Amino acid sequence: MSVTLKDVAELAGVSRSAVSRTYTEGASVSAKTRAKVKKAAADLGYSPNALASSLTTGRTKMIGLVSNNFHNPIFLEVFDLFTRGLQERGLRPLLVNLTNETDAENSVRMLRQYSVDGVIVASSTLPESFAEAFHTAGVPVVHSFGRHAPNPKVDVLGIDNIEAGRIAARTLVARGYASVGFLGGPRDATSTQDRAKGFLSELEATPQVTVSTSYADAYSFDAGLREMQRLLKEPPAEAYFCGDDVLSIGALSALQAAGRKVPDDVGIIGLNDMEMAGWDNINLTTIHNPIGHIIESSLELIAAIVQNSDRAPEARLFDCHVVERGTLRPLP
């Protein structure tokens, strides 16, 4: 049979309320009583019931971690860092799959049913209104990898996707490519829109370079593969900025299957610098997205908001840079 709070109280020679206060954050209990309870609990192998504690404190310490792209391997890294970070802070992650969800109110209702103390929206494709719906419902929220705004309604963290597009364009121009293409993710994704905007605006200053645009239907390997296969039905551009590493890897596979050499025939630059991008058989030149720093900062903010929901929201921007590998021709 499982050990109960009553068993601990009897062994420690204290009241059940003293045991409860020992495991209630901020509750008053003497050092002597706490020591007795902890020793009795250790001897009996007792662990406090988190759900029962939440009835007393009014806090579940549960944080909803929601995302809408489980097909992209980068999110294995994201979920690993988020879940470990929350657990290290004594919080409990509740992972929610919002793939194909378009109504923010449905997500708000679901998360409120679990009485979460806060929500982290981990997505570069959902609109700002999605995270704002949680805020409007009174649920503390942080939007990680969200679209930058100078005066956000909720805390938003990520890179400047417009600047990332500019970086990609400058990188391709510096290598002397005469024709370049943007191969983005879904057209309605905010990250796709901003990366395309930066890429195209930067190239306006170099009219000698011809530019094309195309879009995959998802941020996935298969979508990148299909879109590059379609592009290869006509003479392709000399190099492409694929708006995401997993799209880039799909495009690389299509090029290799068609007998095109990378970077001799076609160059590729991605974005994110996911672990897979550095594998020897991929060796993708890409733009580094400081995911670890964004997640650490997101965890810091959600903990602060849960403690003080009246603090003003902020936007945090993180720098990105090119990681040179082997899918672009070298600088002249």
Short mmCIF file of C-alpha atoms in Angstrom, two decimals, residues 35-298:
data_model
loop_
_atom_site.label_atom_id
_atom_site.label_comp_id
_atom_site.label_asym_id
_atom_site.label_seq_id
_atom_site.Cartn_x
_atom_site.Cartn_y
_atom_site.Cartn_z
CA ALA A 35 13.51 18.16 9.77
CA LYS A 36 11.33 15.58 11.56
CA VAL A 37 8.91 15.39 8.65
CA LYS A 38 11.63 15.11 6.01
CA LYS A 39 13.34 12.29 7.92
CA ALA A 40 10.10 10.37 8.43
CA ALA A 41 9.20 10.83 4.77
CA ALA A 42 12.61 9.56 3.68
CA ASP A 43 12.38 6.53 5.98
CA LEU A 44 8.93 5.65 4.62
CA GLY A 45 9.64 6.51 0.99
CA TYR A 46 6.89 9.13 0.97
CA SER A 47 6.37 11.59 -1.90
CA PRO A 48 3.74 14.33 -1.63
CA ASN A 49 0.79 14.10 -4.02
CA ALA A 50 1.16 17.04 -6.41
CA LEU A 51 -2.51 17.06 -7.37
CA ALA A 52 -3.62 17.06 -3.74
CA SER A 53 -1.20 19.90 -2.99
CA SER A 54 -2.71 21.97 -5.79
CA LEU A 55 -6.09 21.85 -4.04
CA THR A 56 -4.48 23.52 -1.04
CA THR A 57 -2.30 26.07 -2.82
CA GLY A 58 -4.54 26.83 -5.80
CA ARG A 59 -1.53 26.26 -8.06
CA THR A 60 -0.88 23.17 -10.16
CA LYS A 61 2.67 24.18 -11.18
CA MET A 62 1.62 22.84 -14.57
CA ILE A 63 2.75 24.74 -17.66
CA GLY A 64 1.09 24.05 -20.99
CA LEU A 65 3.68 23.67 -23.75
CA VAL A 66 1.84 23.99 -27.05
CA SER A 67 3.09 23.69 -30.61
CA ASN A 68 1.67 23.04 -34.05
CA ASN A 69 4.47 21.36 -36.02
CA PHE A 70 5.33 17.92 -34.73
CA HIS A 71 6.61 16.87 -38.17
CA ASN A 72 9.72 19.04 -37.91
CA PRO A 73 12.62 17.26 -36.14
CA ILE A 74 13.83 20.59 -34.70
CA PHE A 75 10.99 20.36 -32.21
CA LEU A 76 12.48 17.23 -30.65
CA GLU A 77 15.32 19.51 -29.55
CA VAL A 78 12.86 22.23 -28.52
CA PHE A 79 10.67 19.91 -26.43
CA ASP A 80 13.71 18.31 -24.80
CA LEU A 81 15.07 21.67 -23.65
CA PHE A 82 11.68 23.01 -22.56
CA THR A 83 10.55 19.94 -20.59
CA ARG A 84 13.88 19.51 -18.81
CA GLY A 85 14.03 23.23 -18.02
CA LEU A 86 10.54 23.27 -16.55
CA GLN A 87 11.17 20.16 -14.45
CA GLU A 88 14.41 21.62 -13.11
CA ARG A 89 12.38 24.62 -11.88
CA GLY A 90 9.87 22.40 -10.08
CA LEU A 91 7.24 22.94 -12.78
CA ARG A 92 5.37 20.25 -14.71
CA PRO A 93 5.12 20.39 -18.51
CA LEU A 94 1.88 19.51 -20.26
CA LEU A 95 2.67 18.93 -23.94
CA VAL A 96 -0.20 19.82 -26.28
CA ASN A 97 -0.31 19.15 -30.03
CA LEU A 98 -2.06 21.95 -31.93
CA THR A 99 -1.37 20.64 -35.43
CA ASN A 100 -4.21 21.76 -37.73
CA GLU A 101 -5.78 23.82 -34.92
CA THR A 102 -7.00 27.17 -36.24
CA ASP A 103 -9.27 28.36 -33.42
CA ALA A 104 -7.32 29.79 -30.51
CA GLU A 105 -10.39 29.69 -28.28
CA ASN A 106 -10.51 25.88 -28.50
CA SER A 107 -6.95 25.72 -27.22
CA VAL A 108 -7.69 28.17 -24.42
CA ARG A 109 -10.67 26.09 -23.26
CA MET A 110 -8.64 22.89 -23.30
CA LEU A 111 -5.73 24.33 -21.33
CA ARG A 112 -8.03 25.90 -18.76
CA GLN A 113 -9.64 22.51 -18.17
CA TYR A 114 -6.23 21.34 -16.92
CA SER A 115 -5.90 24.39 -14.65
CA VAL A 116 -2.44 25.23 -15.98
CA ASP A 117 -0.57 28.02 -14.20
CA GLY A 118 0.81 29.30 -17.51
CA VAL A 119 1.31 28.53 -21.20
CA ILE A 120 4.30 28.58 -23.52
CA VAL A 121 3.36 28.81 -27.19
CA ALA A 122 6.37 27.35 -29.04
CA SER A 123 5.76 28.22 -32.68
CA SER A 124 7.19 30.41 -35.40
CA THR A 125 4.13 29.98 -37.60
CA LEU A 126 1.12 30.80 -35.39
CA PRO A 127 -0.12 34.42 -35.55
CA GLU A 128 0.29 36.81 -32.64
CA SER A 129 -3.45 36.52 -31.91
CA PHE A 130 -3.02 32.91 -30.81
CA ALA A 131 -0.88 33.70 -27.77
CA GLU A 132 -2.90 36.85 -27.13
CA ALA A 133 -6.05 34.72 -26.72
CA PHE A 134 -4.50 33.09 -23.63
CA HIS A 135 -3.59 36.51 -22.24
CA THR A 136 -7.15 37.77 -22.79
CA ALA A 137 -8.46 34.71 -20.90
CA GLY A 138 -6.22 35.56 -17.94
CA VAL A 139 -3.73 32.74 -18.52
CA PRO A 140 -0.06 33.80 -18.21
CA VAL A 141 1.59 33.19 -21.58
CA VAL A 142 4.93 33.46 -23.37
CA HIS A 143 5.26 33.18 -27.16
CA SER A 144 8.58 31.54 -27.98
CA PHE A 145 9.88 31.86 -31.58
CA GLY A 146 7.05 34.32 -32.20
CA ARG A 147 6.87 37.28 -34.54
CA HIS A 148 8.75 40.30 -33.22
CA ALA A 149 6.71 43.39 -32.33
CA PRO A 150 8.00 46.60 -30.70
CA ASN A 151 5.03 46.82 -28.29
CA PRO A 152 3.72 43.28 -27.84
CA LYS A 153 0.59 42.38 -25.90
CA VAL A 154 2.32 39.24 -24.57
CA ASP A 155 5.97 38.31 -24.00
CA VAL A 156 7.47 37.25 -27.32
CA LEU A 157 10.96 35.88 -27.94
CA GLY A 158 12.79 34.93 -31.10
CA ILE A 159 14.99 36.05 -33.94
CA ASP A 160 14.26 38.85 -36.38
CA ASN A 161 13.07 36.77 -39.32
CA ILE A 162 13.20 39.74 -41.67
CA GLU A 163 16.88 40.21 -40.82
CA ALA A 164 17.47 36.46 -41.23
CA GLY A 165 16.15 36.77 -44.78
CA ARG A 166 18.50 39.68 -45.40
CA ILE A 167 21.44 37.67 -44.07
CA ALA A 168 20.61 34.83 -46.44
CA ALA A 169 20.40 37.21 -49.41
CA ARG A 170 23.73 38.89 -48.58
CA THR A 171 25.35 35.47 -48.18
CA LEU A 172 24.25 34.34 -51.65
CA VAL A 173 25.19 37.63 -53.34
CA ALA A 174 28.65 37.55 -51.73
CA ARG A 175 29.28 34.18 -53.39
CA GLY A 176 28.51 35.53 -56.82
CA TYR A 177 25.25 33.72 -57.56
CA ALA A 178 23.46 35.33 -60.52
CA SER A 179 20.08 33.65 -59.96
CA VAL A 180 18.69 32.83 -56.52
CA GLY A 181 15.44 31.51 -55.15
CA PHE A 182 13.45 31.65 -51.94
CA LEU A 183 11.94 28.28 -51.04
CA GLY A 184 9.75 29.01 -48.05
CA GLY A 185 7.38 27.15 -45.82
CA PRO A 186 3.60 27.70 -45.80
CA ARG A 187 2.55 31.07 -47.20
CA ASP A 188 0.35 31.86 -44.19
CA ALA A 189 3.14 31.25 -41.65
CA THR A 190 4.40 34.50 -40.13
CA SER A 191 8.00 33.24 -40.21
CA THR A 192 7.72 32.45 -43.94
CA GLN A 193 6.29 35.89 -44.68
CA ASP A 194 9.01 37.72 -42.76
CA ARG A 195 11.91 35.65 -44.11
CA ALA A 196 10.67 36.20 -47.66
CA LYS A 197 10.22 39.92 -47.00
CA GLY A 198 13.80 40.32 -45.78
CA PHE A 199 15.25 38.18 -48.56
CA LEU A 200 13.45 40.00 -51.37
CA SER A 201 13.97 43.50 -49.97
CA GLU A 202 17.73 42.94 -49.64
CA LEU A 203 17.95 41.79 -53.26
CA GLU A 204 16.21 44.93 -54.55
CA ALA A 205 19.62 46.61 -54.31
CA THR A 206 21.17 44.05 -56.68
CA PRO A 207 19.04 44.13 -59.84
CA GLN A 208 21.68 42.08 -61.68
CA VAL A 209 20.62 39.06 -59.61
CA THR A 210 17.39 37.37 -60.73
CA VAL A 211 15.09 36.18 -57.97
CA SER A 212 12.30 33.59 -57.79
CA THR A 213 9.98 32.59 -54.97
CA SER A 214 8.23 29.33 -54.18
CA TYR A 215 6.50 27.84 -51.16
CA ALA A 216 6.22 24.39 -49.63
CA ASP A 217 2.95 23.38 -47.98
CA ALA A 218 4.57 22.63 -44.61
CA TYR A 219 7.83 22.90 -42.70
CA SER A 220 8.69 19.26 -43.33
CA PHE A 221 11.15 17.04 -45.21
CA ASP A 222 8.48 15.74 -47.59
CA ALA A 223 7.24 19.25 -48.39
CA GLY A 224 10.78 20.43 -49.19
CA LEU A 225 11.36 17.35 -51.34
CA ARG A 226 8.15 17.86 -53.31
CA GLU A 227 8.72 21.54 -53.90
CA MET A 228 12.28 21.05 -55.16
CA GLN A 229 11.09 18.23 -57.43
CA ARG A 230 8.57 20.67 -58.90
CA LEU A 231 11.22 23.37 -59.35
CA LEU A 232 13.51 20.93 -61.17
CA LYS A 233 10.95 20.55 -63.95
CA GLU A 234 12.39 23.86 -65.18
CA PRO A 235 16.00 25.06 -65.02
CA PRO A 236 16.53 25.77 -61.29
CA ALA A 237 18.13 28.82 -59.72
CA GLU A 238 21.85 28.66 -58.94
CA ALA A 239 21.13 28.75 -55.20
CA TYR A 240 18.17 28.69 -52.82
CA PHE A 241 17.45 30.08 -49.40
CA CYS A 242 15.21 27.42 -47.87
CA GLY A 243 13.38 29.04 -44.98
CA ASP A 244 14.07 26.14 -42.62
CA ASP A 245 16.65 23.35 -42.23
CA VAL A 246 14.19 20.49 -42.65
CA LEU A 247 12.94 22.02 -45.92
CA SER A 248 16.58 22.31 -46.98
CA ILE A 249 17.24 18.64 -46.26
CA GLY A 250 14.19 17.65 -48.31
CA ALA A 251 15.41 19.88 -51.16
CA LEU A 252 18.89 18.34 -50.93
CA SER A 253 17.39 14.87 -51.26
CA ALA A 254 15.47 15.90 -54.39
CA LEU A 255 18.60 17.43 -55.94
CA GLN A 256 20.71 14.36 -55.22
CA ALA A 257 18.03 12.02 -56.61
CA ALA A 258 17.99 14.11 -59.81
CA GLY A 259 21.75 13.83 -60.19
CA ARG A 260 22.41 17.49 -59.30
CA LYS A 261 25.56 18.15 -57.31
CA VAL A 262 25.47 20.42 -54.28
CA PRO A 263 26.99 22.99 -54.25
CA ASP A 264 28.51 22.63 -57.75
CA ASP A 265 25.17 22.69 -59.59
CA VAL A 266 22.84 24.19 -56.99
CA GLY A 267 23.62 25.83 -53.66
CA ILE A 268 21.45 25.63 -50.54
CA ILE A 269 21.34 27.68 -47.33
CA GLY A 270 18.92 26.82 -44.54
CA LEU A 271 17.82 28.33 -41.25
CA ASN A 272 17.83 27.04 -37.65
CA ASP A 273 21.11 25.08 -37.41
CA MET A 274 19.34 21.99 -36.06
CA GLU A 275 21.59 19.15 -34.91
CA MET A 276 20.92 17.13 -38.07
CA ALA A 277 22.24 19.98 -40.24
CA GLY A 278 25.76 19.25 -39.00
CA TRP A 279 25.73 15.53 -39.82
CA ASP A 280 28.48 14.60 -42.27
CA ASN A 281 26.05 13.29 -44.89
CA ILE A 282 24.08 16.57 -44.82
CA ASN A 283 26.70 19.23 -43.96
CA LEU A 284 24.19 22.06 -44.47
CA THR A 285 25.27 25.69 -44.60
CA THR A 286 22.64 27.44 -42.51
CA ILE A 287 21.73 30.40 -40.34
CA HIS A 288 22.09 29.68 -36.64
CA ASN A 289 18.95 30.23 -34.56
CA PRO A 290 19.98 30.41 -30.85
CA ILE A 291 17.22 28.07 -29.75
CA GLY A 292 18.80 27.19 -26.41
CA HIS A 293 19.07 30.84 -25.38
CA ILE A 294 15.50 31.58 -26.49
CA ILE A 295 14.17 28.66 -24.47
CA GLU A 296 16.16 29.57 -21.35
CA SER A 297 14.86 33.12 -21.56
CA SER A 298 11.31 31.86 -22.15
#
